[in-house]
Short mmCIF file of N, CA and C in Angstrom, two decimals:
data_model
loop_
_atom_site.label_atom_id
_atom_site.label_comp_id
_atom_site.label_asym_id
_atom_site.label_seq_id
_atom_site.Cartn_x
_atom_site.Cartn_y
_atom_site.Cartn_z
N MET F 1 4.57 -0.10 -6.10
CA MET F 1 4.46 1.31 -6.36
C MET F 1 3.00 1.70 -6.24
N THR F 2 2.76 2.98 -5.89
CA THR F 2 1.38 3.44 -5.77
C THR F 2 0.86 3.94 -7.11
N ASN F 3 -0.40 3.67 -7.37
CA ASN F 3 -1.09 4.15 -8.57
C ASN F 3 -2.22 5.07 -8.11
N TYR F 4 -1.89 6.35 -7.93
CA TYR F 4 -2.82 7.31 -7.35
C TYR F 4 -4.14 7.37 -8.12
N ASP F 5 -4.07 7.52 -9.43
CA ASP F 5 -5.28 7.72 -10.23
C ASP F 5 -6.17 6.48 -10.32
N SER F 6 -5.59 5.29 -10.19
CA SER F 6 -6.41 4.07 -10.29
C SER F 6 -6.71 3.45 -8.92
N SER F 7 -6.32 4.13 -7.83
CA SER F 7 -6.58 3.65 -6.46
C SER F 7 -6.10 2.22 -6.27
N SER F 8 -4.82 1.99 -6.57
CA SER F 8 -4.25 0.65 -6.43
C SER F 8 -2.75 0.75 -6.18
N ILE F 9 -2.16 -0.39 -5.85
CA ILE F 9 -0.70 -0.49 -5.83
C ILE F 9 -0.31 -1.63 -6.76
N SER F 10 0.89 -1.53 -7.32
CA SER F 10 1.42 -2.59 -8.17
C SER F 10 2.70 -3.12 -7.57
N VAL F 11 2.89 -4.41 -7.66
CA VAL F 11 4.09 -5.07 -7.17
C VAL F 11 5.01 -5.32 -8.36
N LEU F 12 6.23 -4.84 -8.24
CA LEU F 12 7.22 -5.00 -9.31
C LEU F 12 8.27 -6.01 -8.88
N ARG F 13 8.76 -6.76 -9.83
CA ARG F 13 9.82 -7.74 -9.58
C ARG F 13 11.04 -7.36 -10.43
N PRO F 14 12.23 -7.51 -9.88
CA PRO F 14 13.43 -7.21 -10.66
C PRO F 14 13.47 -8.04 -11.94
N GLY F 15 13.84 -7.40 -13.03
CA GLY F 15 13.97 -8.09 -14.30
C GLY F 15 12.70 -8.17 -15.12
N GLN F 16 11.57 -7.74 -14.57
CA GLN F 16 10.31 -7.75 -15.32
C GLN F 16 9.99 -6.34 -15.80
N LEU F 17 9.41 -6.25 -16.98
CA LEU F 17 9.10 -4.95 -17.56
C LEU F 17 7.80 -4.36 -17.03
N GLY F 18 6.90 -5.19 -16.55
CA GLY F 18 5.62 -4.70 -16.03
C GLY F 18 5.37 -5.21 -14.63
N PRO F 19 4.27 -4.78 -14.03
CA PRO F 19 3.96 -5.23 -12.68
C PRO F 19 3.61 -6.72 -12.63
N SER F 20 3.99 -7.37 -11.52
CA SER F 20 3.64 -8.77 -11.31
C SER F 20 2.15 -8.91 -11.02
N TRP F 21 1.62 -7.99 -10.22
CA TRP F 21 0.20 -7.94 -9.95
C TRP F 21 -0.16 -6.57 -9.43
N THR F 22 -1.45 -6.26 -9.46
CA THR F 22 -1.98 -4.99 -8.98
C THR F 22 -3.06 -5.28 -7.95
N ILE F 23 -3.04 -4.52 -6.85
CA ILE F 23 -3.98 -4.72 -5.75
C ILE F 23 -4.85 -3.47 -5.62
N PRO F 24 -6.17 -3.59 -5.76
CA PRO F 24 -7.04 -2.42 -5.62
C PRO F 24 -7.17 -1.99 -4.15
N LEU F 25 -7.26 -0.68 -3.94
CA LEU F 25 -7.41 -0.11 -2.60
C LEU F 25 -8.56 0.88 -2.59
N SER F 26 -9.01 1.25 -1.39
CA SER F 26 -9.98 2.33 -1.28
C SER F 26 -9.21 3.62 -1.02
N GLY F 27 -9.61 4.70 -1.63
CA GLY F 27 -8.90 5.96 -1.48
C GLY F 27 -7.80 6.09 -2.52
N ARG F 28 -7.03 7.12 -2.38
CA ARG F 28 -5.93 7.39 -3.31
C ARG F 28 -4.60 7.14 -2.61
N PRO F 29 -3.89 6.06 -2.97
CA PRO F 29 -2.63 5.75 -2.31
C PRO F 29 -1.52 6.74 -2.69
N LEU F 30 -0.83 7.23 -1.68
CA LEU F 30 0.29 8.14 -1.91
C LEU F 30 1.62 7.56 -1.46
N GLU F 31 1.65 7.11 -0.20
CA GLU F 31 2.90 6.61 0.37
C GLU F 31 2.82 5.12 0.60
N ILE F 32 3.99 4.51 0.61
CA ILE F 32 4.05 3.06 0.82
C ILE F 32 5.31 2.75 1.63
N ALA F 33 5.20 1.82 2.57
CA ALA F 33 6.34 1.40 3.38
C ALA F 33 6.22 -0.09 3.67
N GLU F 34 7.36 -0.74 3.77
CA GLU F 34 7.37 -2.18 4.05
C GLU F 34 7.83 -2.41 5.48
N ALA F 35 7.19 -3.34 6.16
CA ALA F 35 7.60 -3.70 7.52
C ALA F 35 9.00 -4.30 7.48
N PRO F 36 9.79 -4.09 8.54
CA PRO F 36 11.16 -4.62 8.56
C PRO F 36 11.24 -6.14 8.35
N ASN F 37 10.20 -6.88 8.74
CA ASN F 37 10.21 -8.33 8.57
C ASN F 37 9.67 -8.76 7.21
N ASN F 38 9.34 -7.80 6.34
CA ASN F 38 8.81 -8.05 4.99
C ASN F 38 7.46 -8.75 4.99
N LYS F 39 6.78 -8.78 6.13
CA LYS F 39 5.49 -9.49 6.21
C LYS F 39 4.33 -8.62 5.75
N TRP F 40 4.41 -7.31 5.95
CA TRP F 40 3.31 -6.41 5.62
C TRP F 40 3.80 -5.23 4.79
N ILE F 41 2.90 -4.71 3.99
CA ILE F 41 3.12 -3.45 3.29
C ILE F 41 2.05 -2.49 3.80
N TYR F 42 2.47 -1.29 4.17
CA TYR F 42 1.54 -0.27 4.66
C TYR F 42 1.40 0.81 3.60
N VAL F 43 0.15 1.17 3.29
CA VAL F 43 -0.11 2.13 2.23
C VAL F 43 -0.99 3.25 2.77
N GLY F 44 -0.50 4.49 2.70
CA GLY F 44 -1.29 5.64 3.12
C GLY F 44 -2.25 6.05 2.01
N ASN F 45 -3.55 6.03 2.31
CA ASN F 45 -4.59 6.38 1.34
C ASN F 45 -5.11 7.79 1.62
N GLU F 46 -4.76 8.72 0.75
CA GLU F 46 -5.09 10.13 0.97
C GLU F 46 -6.59 10.37 1.11
N GLN F 47 -7.39 9.87 0.19
CA GLN F 47 -8.82 10.13 0.25
C GLN F 47 -9.59 9.09 1.05
N GLY F 48 -8.95 8.03 1.46
CA GLY F 48 -9.61 7.01 2.26
C GLY F 48 -9.45 7.24 3.75
N ASP F 49 -8.63 8.24 4.12
CA ASP F 49 -8.40 8.56 5.53
C ASP F 49 -7.95 7.35 6.33
N CYS F 50 -7.11 6.51 5.73
CA CYS F 50 -6.68 5.30 6.41
C CYS F 50 -5.34 4.82 5.87
N ILE F 51 -4.81 3.83 6.55
CA ILE F 51 -3.63 3.10 6.08
C ILE F 51 -4.08 1.67 5.81
N SER F 52 -3.88 1.21 4.59
CA SER F 52 -4.20 -0.18 4.24
C SER F 52 -3.01 -1.06 4.60
N VAL F 53 -3.30 -2.23 5.15
CA VAL F 53 -2.27 -3.22 5.47
C VAL F 53 -2.39 -4.33 4.44
N VAL F 54 -1.32 -4.56 3.69
CA VAL F 54 -1.33 -5.52 2.59
C VAL F 54 -0.37 -6.66 2.90
N ASP F 55 -0.82 -7.88 2.64
CA ASP F 55 0.03 -9.07 2.73
C ASP F 55 0.61 -9.31 1.35
N PRO F 56 1.90 -9.04 1.14
CA PRO F 56 2.47 -9.21 -0.19
C PRO F 56 2.56 -10.68 -0.62
N GLY F 57 2.49 -11.60 0.34
CA GLY F 57 2.55 -13.02 0.01
C GLY F 57 1.34 -13.53 -0.73
N ASN F 58 0.16 -12.95 -0.41
CA ASN F 58 -1.05 -13.39 -1.11
C ASN F 58 -1.74 -12.26 -1.86
N SER F 59 -1.08 -11.10 -1.93
CA SER F 59 -1.57 -9.95 -2.70
C SER F 59 -2.96 -9.49 -2.28
N LYS F 60 -3.20 -9.45 -0.96
CA LYS F 60 -4.52 -9.05 -0.46
C LYS F 60 -4.39 -8.01 0.63
N VAL F 61 -5.39 -7.14 0.70
CA VAL F 61 -5.51 -6.21 1.81
C VAL F 61 -6.04 -7.01 3.00
N VAL F 62 -5.29 -7.01 4.10
CA VAL F 62 -5.67 -7.81 5.26
C VAL F 62 -6.14 -6.95 6.43
N GLY F 63 -6.04 -5.65 6.29
CA GLY F 63 -6.48 -4.78 7.37
C GLY F 63 -6.49 -3.33 6.96
N LYS F 64 -7.08 -2.52 7.83
CA LYS F 64 -7.15 -1.09 7.57
C LYS F 64 -7.04 -0.37 8.91
N ILE F 65 -6.21 0.65 8.97
CA ILE F 65 -6.06 1.47 10.17
C ILE F 65 -6.72 2.81 9.88
N GLU F 66 -7.87 3.05 10.54
CA GLU F 66 -8.61 4.30 10.34
C GLU F 66 -7.87 5.44 11.04
N LEU F 67 -7.76 6.58 10.36
CA LEU F 67 -7.04 7.72 10.92
C LEU F 67 -7.94 8.91 11.22
N GLY F 68 -9.04 9.07 10.53
CA GLY F 68 -9.90 10.22 10.72
C GLY F 68 -9.48 11.43 9.91
N ALA F 69 -8.30 11.40 9.36
CA ALA F 69 -7.81 12.46 8.47
C ALA F 69 -6.81 11.83 7.51
N ARG F 70 -6.64 12.45 6.39
CA ARG F 70 -5.79 11.85 5.37
C ARG F 70 -4.32 11.80 5.78
N PRO F 71 -3.67 10.66 5.56
CA PRO F 71 -2.25 10.53 5.89
C PRO F 71 -1.40 11.31 4.89
N MET F 72 -0.37 11.94 5.39
CA MET F 72 0.52 12.72 4.53
C MET F 72 1.93 12.14 4.49
N GLY F 73 2.15 11.02 5.14
CA GLY F 73 3.44 10.37 5.14
C GLY F 73 3.33 9.08 5.93
N ILE F 74 4.31 8.19 5.75
CA ILE F 74 4.27 6.92 6.47
C ILE F 74 5.71 6.46 6.73
N VAL F 75 5.94 5.98 7.96
CA VAL F 75 7.24 5.47 8.36
C VAL F 75 7.00 4.23 9.21
N VAL F 76 7.78 3.19 9.00
CA VAL F 76 7.71 1.98 9.82
C VAL F 76 9.01 1.88 10.60
N LEU F 77 8.90 1.78 11.92
CA LEU F 77 10.07 1.66 12.78
C LEU F 77 10.17 0.25 13.33
N ARG F 78 11.36 -0.18 13.61
CA ARG F 78 11.57 -1.51 14.21
C ARG F 78 11.22 -1.50 15.66
#
């Protein structure tokens, strides 16, 4: 889930009351989408003017796609 005010995302697991871990990002994350192969998570950062690429397996940001303007939505297609 995105944490707009703390500039991070949290990973939730079924059956747990709190997040498994939290990953800091640059900018304010609004939207989040998972790749069809479950290998990457894409996060639209409103104030960072980019999309962060997160590896959920190691809980790290592995890339950034610069947009030049703030993203207002995100969709991953097969």
